[in-house]
Amino acid sequence: MSFDFFRSVRAGIAIAFVVPAILASAAPPSTVDVHIEKFTYGPKEITVAPGTKVIWINRDETPHTVTSTDKSFASKGLDTDDKFEQTFAKEGDFNYLCTVHPFMTGVVHVRKQ
Ligand SMILES: [Cu+2]
């Protein structure tokens, strides 16, 4: 085996392991969008990994809120195109509703994936 062979093996290892590690560490925290449209959260039920930021966007002409049933998070009244963000650090099931229209409900399941 020549010196060049081992050098190319080392280069291959660097590309196989170091480059993906750099890309993974540079990846921004993942986000998931939930659209509020026609008095419905869409999707109404989502499952995300811990650390995910969920962004609700009100696409209705009517104000809505995103209010957790255990009061751990609550938006203000969202006008058309307003957004509300919540990052879910811990695992669990987070139910929420619209306080203006309590028949509007949704849930965020946070699970290690
Ligand atoms: Cu509403």
Short mmCIF file of N, CA and C and ligand atoms in Angstrom, two decimals:
data_model
loop_
_atom_site.label_atom_id
_atom_site.label_comp_id
_atom_site.label_asym_id
_atom_site.label_seq_id
_atom_site.Cartn_x
_atom_site.Cartn_y
_atom_site.Cartn_z
N MET A 1 0.84 -1.20 0.00
CA MET A 1 0.00 0.00 0.00
C MET A 1 0.88 1.25 0.00
N SER A 2 0.56 2.19 -0.83
CA SER A 2 1.36 3.41 -0.91
C SER A 2 0.84 4.46 0.06
N PHE A 3 1.66 5.44 0.31
CA PHE A 3 1.29 6.58 1.15
C PHE A 3 0.02 7.26 0.60
N ASP A 4 -0.04 7.38 -0.73
CA ASP A 4 -1.18 8.07 -1.34
C ASP A 4 -2.49 7.33 -1.06
N PHE A 5 -2.38 5.99 -1.00
CA PHE A 5 -3.60 5.23 -0.71
C PHE A 5 -4.17 5.63 0.65
N PHE A 6 -3.29 5.64 1.69
CA PHE A 6 -3.77 5.97 3.03
C PHE A 6 -4.25 7.41 3.11
N ARG A 7 -3.59 8.27 2.36
CA ARG A 7 -4.02 9.67 2.38
C ARG A 7 -5.44 9.78 1.79
N SER A 8 -5.71 9.05 0.75
CA SER A 8 -7.05 9.14 0.16
C SER A 8 -8.09 8.48 1.07
N VAL A 9 -7.67 7.43 1.82
CA VAL A 9 -8.61 6.83 2.78
C VAL A 9 -8.95 7.84 3.86
N ARG A 10 -7.93 8.53 4.37
CA ARG A 10 -8.20 9.54 5.40
C ARG A 10 -9.11 10.65 4.87
N ALA A 11 -8.88 11.06 3.64
CA ALA A 11 -9.72 12.09 3.05
C ALA A 11 -11.16 11.58 2.93
N GLY A 12 -11.31 10.31 2.57
CA GLY A 12 -12.65 9.73 2.46
C GLY A 12 -13.37 9.71 3.80
N ILE A 13 -12.60 9.36 4.87
CA ILE A 13 -13.20 9.33 6.21
C ILE A 13 -13.64 10.74 6.60
N ALA A 14 -12.80 11.73 6.30
CA ALA A 14 -13.15 13.11 6.64
C ALA A 14 -14.43 13.53 5.95
N ILE A 15 -14.54 13.19 4.68
CA ILE A 15 -15.74 13.59 3.94
C ILE A 15 -16.96 12.84 4.47
N ALA A 16 -16.79 11.57 4.82
CA ALA A 16 -17.93 10.75 5.24
C ALA A 16 -18.46 11.15 6.62
N PHE A 17 -17.56 11.60 7.52
CA PHE A 17 -17.99 11.85 8.90
C PHE A 17 -17.96 13.32 9.30
N VAL A 18 -16.93 14.03 8.88
CA VAL A 18 -16.78 15.41 9.35
C VAL A 18 -17.75 16.34 8.64
N VAL A 19 -17.87 16.19 7.34
CA VAL A 19 -18.73 17.11 6.58
C VAL A 19 -20.20 17.00 7.02
N PRO A 20 -20.76 15.78 7.14
CA PRO A 20 -22.15 15.71 7.61
C PRO A 20 -22.32 16.30 9.01
N ALA A 21 -21.29 16.13 9.88
CA ALA A 21 -21.38 16.68 11.24
C ALA A 21 -21.44 18.20 11.20
N ILE A 22 -20.66 18.81 10.31
CA ILE A 22 -20.67 20.27 10.18
C ILE A 22 -22.03 20.73 9.65
N LEU A 23 -22.54 20.03 8.66
CA LEU A 23 -23.84 20.41 8.09
C LEU A 23 -24.94 20.27 9.14
N ALA A 24 -24.88 19.20 9.94
CA ALA A 24 -25.92 18.98 10.96
C ALA A 24 -25.87 20.07 12.01
N SER A 25 -24.66 20.47 12.43
CA SER A 25 -24.56 21.47 13.48
C SER A 25 -24.98 22.84 12.97
N ALA A 26 -24.87 23.07 11.66
CA ALA A 26 -25.23 24.36 11.10
C ALA A 26 -26.71 24.46 10.77
N ALA A 27 -27.42 23.32 10.82
CA ALA A 27 -28.84 23.32 10.45
C ALA A 27 -29.63 24.16 11.44
N PRO A 28 -30.50 25.03 10.96
CA PRO A 28 -31.31 25.83 11.89
C PRO A 28 -32.32 24.93 12.60
N PRO A 29 -32.82 25.36 13.77
CA PRO A 29 -33.83 24.55 14.45
C PRO A 29 -35.04 24.39 13.52
N SER A 30 -35.61 23.21 13.50
CA SER A 30 -36.69 22.97 12.55
C SER A 30 -37.96 23.69 12.98
N THR A 31 -38.72 24.10 12.00
CA THR A 31 -39.98 24.77 12.27
C THR A 31 -41.10 24.06 11.53
N VAL A 32 -42.29 24.17 12.10
CA VAL A 32 -43.48 23.59 11.48
C VAL A 32 -44.54 24.68 11.45
N ASP A 33 -45.19 24.85 10.31
CA ASP A 33 -46.25 25.85 10.18
C ASP A 33 -47.62 25.21 10.38
N VAL A 34 -48.48 25.90 11.11
CA VAL A 34 -49.89 25.51 11.21
C VAL A 34 -50.71 26.70 10.72
N HIS A 35 -51.52 26.49 9.72
CA HIS A 35 -52.36 27.56 9.19
C HIS A 35 -53.72 27.53 9.88
N ILE A 36 -54.19 28.72 10.23
CA ILE A 36 -55.53 28.84 10.80
C ILE A 36 -56.42 29.36 9.68
N GLU A 37 -57.33 28.51 9.25
CA GLU A 37 -58.13 28.83 8.07
C GLU A 37 -59.50 28.21 8.21
N LYS A 38 -60.54 28.99 7.88
CA LYS A 38 -61.93 28.53 7.97
C LYS A 38 -62.23 27.93 9.35
N PHE A 39 -61.78 28.64 10.39
CA PHE A 39 -62.04 28.26 11.77
C PHE A 39 -61.49 26.87 12.10
N THR A 40 -60.34 26.55 11.48
CA THR A 40 -59.71 25.25 11.70
C THR A 40 -58.20 25.42 11.76
N TYR A 41 -57.56 24.72 12.70
CA TYR A 41 -56.10 24.65 12.70
C TYR A 41 -55.69 23.55 11.72
N GLY A 42 -54.81 23.88 10.78
CA GLY A 42 -54.43 22.87 9.79
C GLY A 42 -52.91 22.73 9.69
N PRO A 43 -52.39 21.55 9.99
CA PRO A 43 -53.12 20.39 10.52
C PRO A 43 -53.51 20.59 11.99
N LYS A 44 -54.63 19.97 12.32
CA LYS A 44 -55.17 20.08 13.68
C LYS A 44 -54.29 19.36 14.69
N GLU A 45 -53.62 18.31 14.23
CA GLU A 45 -52.78 17.48 15.10
C GLU A 45 -51.42 17.33 14.44
N ILE A 46 -50.35 17.68 15.18
CA ILE A 46 -49.00 17.50 14.63
C ILE A 46 -48.13 16.78 15.65
N THR A 47 -47.12 16.08 15.15
CA THR A 47 -46.11 15.43 16.00
C THR A 47 -44.75 15.97 15.59
N VAL A 48 -44.02 16.53 16.58
CA VAL A 48 -42.74 17.17 16.29
C VAL A 48 -41.69 16.68 17.29
N ALA A 49 -40.42 16.88 16.94
CA ALA A 49 -39.31 16.53 17.84
C ALA A 49 -39.11 17.66 18.86
N PRO A 50 -38.58 17.33 20.05
CA PRO A 50 -38.26 18.39 21.01
C PRO A 50 -37.35 19.43 20.38
N GLY A 51 -37.59 20.71 20.70
CA GLY A 51 -36.81 21.80 20.13
C GLY A 51 -37.42 22.41 18.88
N THR A 52 -38.52 21.83 18.41
CA THR A 52 -39.16 22.35 17.19
C THR A 52 -39.94 23.62 17.52
N LYS A 53 -39.83 24.58 16.62
CA LYS A 53 -40.63 25.80 16.74
C LYS A 53 -41.87 25.64 15.86
N VAL A 54 -43.03 25.81 16.47
CA VAL A 54 -44.28 25.76 15.71
C VAL A 54 -44.75 27.19 15.49
N ILE A 55 -45.12 27.49 14.25
CA ILE A 55 -45.57 28.84 13.88
C ILE A 55 -47.00 28.76 13.37
N TRP A 56 -47.92 29.39 14.09
CA TRP A 56 -49.31 29.47 13.64
C TRP A 56 -49.50 30.77 12.87
N ILE A 57 -50.23 30.69 11.78
CA ILE A 57 -50.49 31.86 10.93
C ILE A 57 -52.00 31.95 10.72
N ASN A 58 -52.57 33.10 11.04
CA ASN A 58 -54.02 33.25 10.86
C ASN A 58 -54.34 33.69 9.43
N ARG A 59 -54.97 32.82 8.68
CA ARG A 59 -55.35 33.13 7.30
C ARG A 59 -56.82 33.54 7.19
N ASP A 60 -57.50 33.62 8.32
CA ASP A 60 -58.91 34.04 8.30
C ASP A 60 -59.04 35.55 8.42
N GLU A 61 -60.21 36.06 8.07
CA GLU A 61 -60.52 37.47 8.27
C GLU A 61 -60.96 37.74 9.70
N THR A 62 -61.11 36.67 10.47
CA THR A 62 -61.61 36.73 11.85
C THR A 62 -60.44 36.55 12.82
N PRO A 63 -60.40 37.30 13.93
CA PRO A 63 -59.32 37.07 14.90
C PRO A 63 -59.45 35.70 15.58
N HIS A 64 -58.31 35.07 15.82
CA HIS A 64 -58.25 33.81 16.55
C HIS A 64 -57.11 33.88 17.56
N THR A 65 -57.12 32.95 18.50
CA THR A 65 -55.97 32.81 19.41
C THR A 65 -55.47 31.38 19.36
N VAL A 66 -54.26 31.20 19.90
CA VAL A 66 -53.67 29.88 20.12
C VAL A 66 -53.37 29.82 21.61
N THR A 67 -54.21 29.12 22.36
CA THR A 67 -54.15 29.16 23.82
C THR A 67 -54.11 27.74 24.35
N SER A 68 -53.04 27.38 25.05
CA SER A 68 -52.93 26.01 25.55
C SER A 68 -53.94 25.79 26.68
N THR A 69 -54.47 24.59 26.75
CA THR A 69 -55.50 24.32 27.77
C THR A 69 -54.89 24.32 29.17
N ASP A 70 -53.56 24.07 29.29
CA ASP A 70 -52.92 24.15 30.62
C ASP A 70 -52.28 25.52 30.86
N LYS A 71 -52.55 26.48 29.96
CA LYS A 71 -52.08 27.87 30.07
C LYS A 71 -50.55 27.99 30.00
N SER A 72 -49.87 26.97 29.44
CA SER A 72 -48.40 27.06 29.34
C SER A 72 -47.98 28.00 28.22
N PHE A 73 -48.87 28.26 27.26
CA PHE A 73 -48.60 29.29 26.25
C PHE A 73 -49.92 29.87 25.79
N ALA A 74 -49.87 31.12 25.34
CA ALA A 74 -51.08 31.79 24.88
C ALA A 74 -50.70 32.93 23.96
N SER A 75 -51.33 32.97 22.80
CA SER A 75 -51.10 34.09 21.89
C SER A 75 -52.03 35.24 22.28
N LYS A 76 -51.73 36.41 21.74
CA LYS A 76 -52.73 37.48 21.76
C LYS A 76 -53.76 37.18 20.68
N GLY A 77 -54.76 38.02 20.53
CA GLY A 77 -55.68 37.86 19.42
C GLY A 77 -54.93 38.08 18.12
N LEU A 78 -54.98 37.09 17.24
CA LEU A 78 -54.23 37.17 15.98
C LEU A 78 -55.14 37.70 14.89
N ASP A 79 -54.75 38.84 14.31
CA ASP A 79 -55.48 39.35 13.15
C ASP A 79 -55.01 38.61 11.90
N THR A 80 -55.62 38.95 10.78
CA THR A 80 -55.27 38.29 9.52
C THR A 80 -53.77 38.40 9.25
N ASP A 81 -53.16 37.27 8.95
CA ASP A 81 -51.73 37.15 8.63
C ASP A 81 -50.82 37.34 9.85
N ASP A 82 -51.36 37.52 11.04
CA ASP A 82 -50.52 37.55 12.23
C ASP A 82 -50.01 36.14 12.51
N LYS A 83 -48.82 36.11 13.15
CA LYS A 83 -48.20 34.83 13.48
C LYS A 83 -47.99 34.71 14.98
N PHE A 84 -47.98 33.48 15.46
CA PHE A 84 -47.61 33.19 16.84
C PHE A 84 -46.65 32.02 16.83
N GLU A 85 -45.53 32.18 17.58
CA GLU A 85 -44.51 31.13 17.61
C GLU A 85 -44.39 30.54 19.00
N GLN A 86 -44.17 29.25 19.06
CA GLN A 86 -43.91 28.59 20.34
C GLN A 86 -42.92 27.46 20.09
N THR A 87 -41.83 27.45 20.86
CA THR A 87 -40.85 26.37 20.74
C THR A 87 -41.12 25.35 21.84
N PHE A 88 -41.19 24.09 21.44
CA PHE A 88 -41.52 23.02 22.37
C PHE A 88 -40.25 22.26 22.75
N ALA A 89 -39.75 22.54 23.95
CA ALA A 89 -38.49 21.93 24.40
C ALA A 89 -38.71 20.52 24.94
N LYS A 90 -39.82 20.33 25.62
CA LYS A 90 -40.03 19.06 26.33
C LYS A 90 -41.05 18.18 25.63
N GLU A 91 -40.88 16.88 25.85
CA GLU A 91 -41.86 15.93 25.30
C GLU A 91 -43.19 16.09 26.04
N GLY A 92 -44.25 15.76 25.34
CA GLY A 92 -45.57 15.81 25.96
C GLY A 92 -46.64 16.04 24.91
N ASP A 93 -47.87 16.14 25.36
CA ASP A 93 -49.02 16.40 24.50
C ASP A 93 -49.59 17.75 24.92
N PHE A 94 -49.61 18.69 23.99
CA PHE A 94 -50.02 20.05 24.31
C PHE A 94 -51.30 20.39 23.54
N ASN A 95 -52.40 20.38 24.26
CA ASN A 95 -53.69 20.72 23.66
C ASN A 95 -53.89 22.22 23.71
N TYR A 96 -54.52 22.74 22.68
CA TYR A 96 -54.79 24.18 22.66
C TYR A 96 -56.12 24.44 21.98
N LEU A 97 -56.58 25.67 22.14
CA LEU A 97 -57.85 26.06 21.53
C LEU A 97 -57.82 27.55 21.23
N CYS A 98 -58.88 27.99 20.56
CA CYS A 98 -59.07 29.42 20.32
C CYS A 98 -60.06 29.92 21.36
N THR A 99 -59.64 30.91 22.14
CA THR A 99 -60.52 31.37 23.21
C THR A 99 -61.74 32.12 22.67
N VAL A 100 -61.64 32.63 21.44
CA VAL A 100 -62.79 33.31 20.83
C VAL A 100 -63.81 32.28 20.33
N HIS A 101 -63.30 31.15 19.85
CA HIS A 101 -64.15 30.09 19.28
C HIS A 101 -63.70 28.76 19.89
N PRO A 102 -64.14 28.44 21.09
CA PRO A 102 -63.58 27.28 21.81
C PRO A 102 -63.81 25.93 21.11
N PHE A 103 -64.66 25.91 20.09
CA PHE A 103 -64.80 24.67 19.32
C PHE A 103 -63.58 24.41 18.44
N MET A 104 -62.75 25.43 18.26
CA MET A 104 -61.50 25.25 17.48
C MET A 104 -60.45 24.68 18.41
N THR A 105 -60.01 23.46 18.14
CA THR A 105 -59.01 22.82 19.00
C THR A 105 -57.90 22.22 18.15
N GLY A 106 -56.75 22.03 18.78
CA GLY A 106 -55.62 21.38 18.12
C GLY A 106 -54.72 20.77 19.19
N VAL A 107 -53.76 19.99 18.73
CA VAL A 107 -52.81 19.38 19.68
C VAL A 107 -51.44 19.26 19.03
N VAL A 108 -50.42 19.52 19.85
CA VAL A 108 -49.02 19.31 19.43
C VAL A 108 -48.47 18.17 20.26
N HIS A 109 -48.09 17.09 19.61
CA HIS A 109 -47.41 15.97 20.28
C HIS A 109 -45.92 16.19 20.10
N VAL A 110 -45.18 16.24 21.22
CA VAL A 110 -43.72 16.40 21.14
C VAL A 110 -43.10 15.07 21.55
N ARG A 111 -42.38 14.47 20.61
CA ARG A 111 -41.81 13.13 20.81
C ARG A 111 -40.40 13.10 20.26
N LYS A 112 -39.51 12.40 20.96
CA LYS A 112 -38.18 12.15 20.38
C LYS A 112 -38.36 11.26 19.16
N GLN A 113 -37.64 11.60 18.07
CA GLN A 113 -37.85 10.87 16.81
C GLN A 113 -36.57 10.20 16.35
CU CU B 1 -61.02 31.51 16.64
#
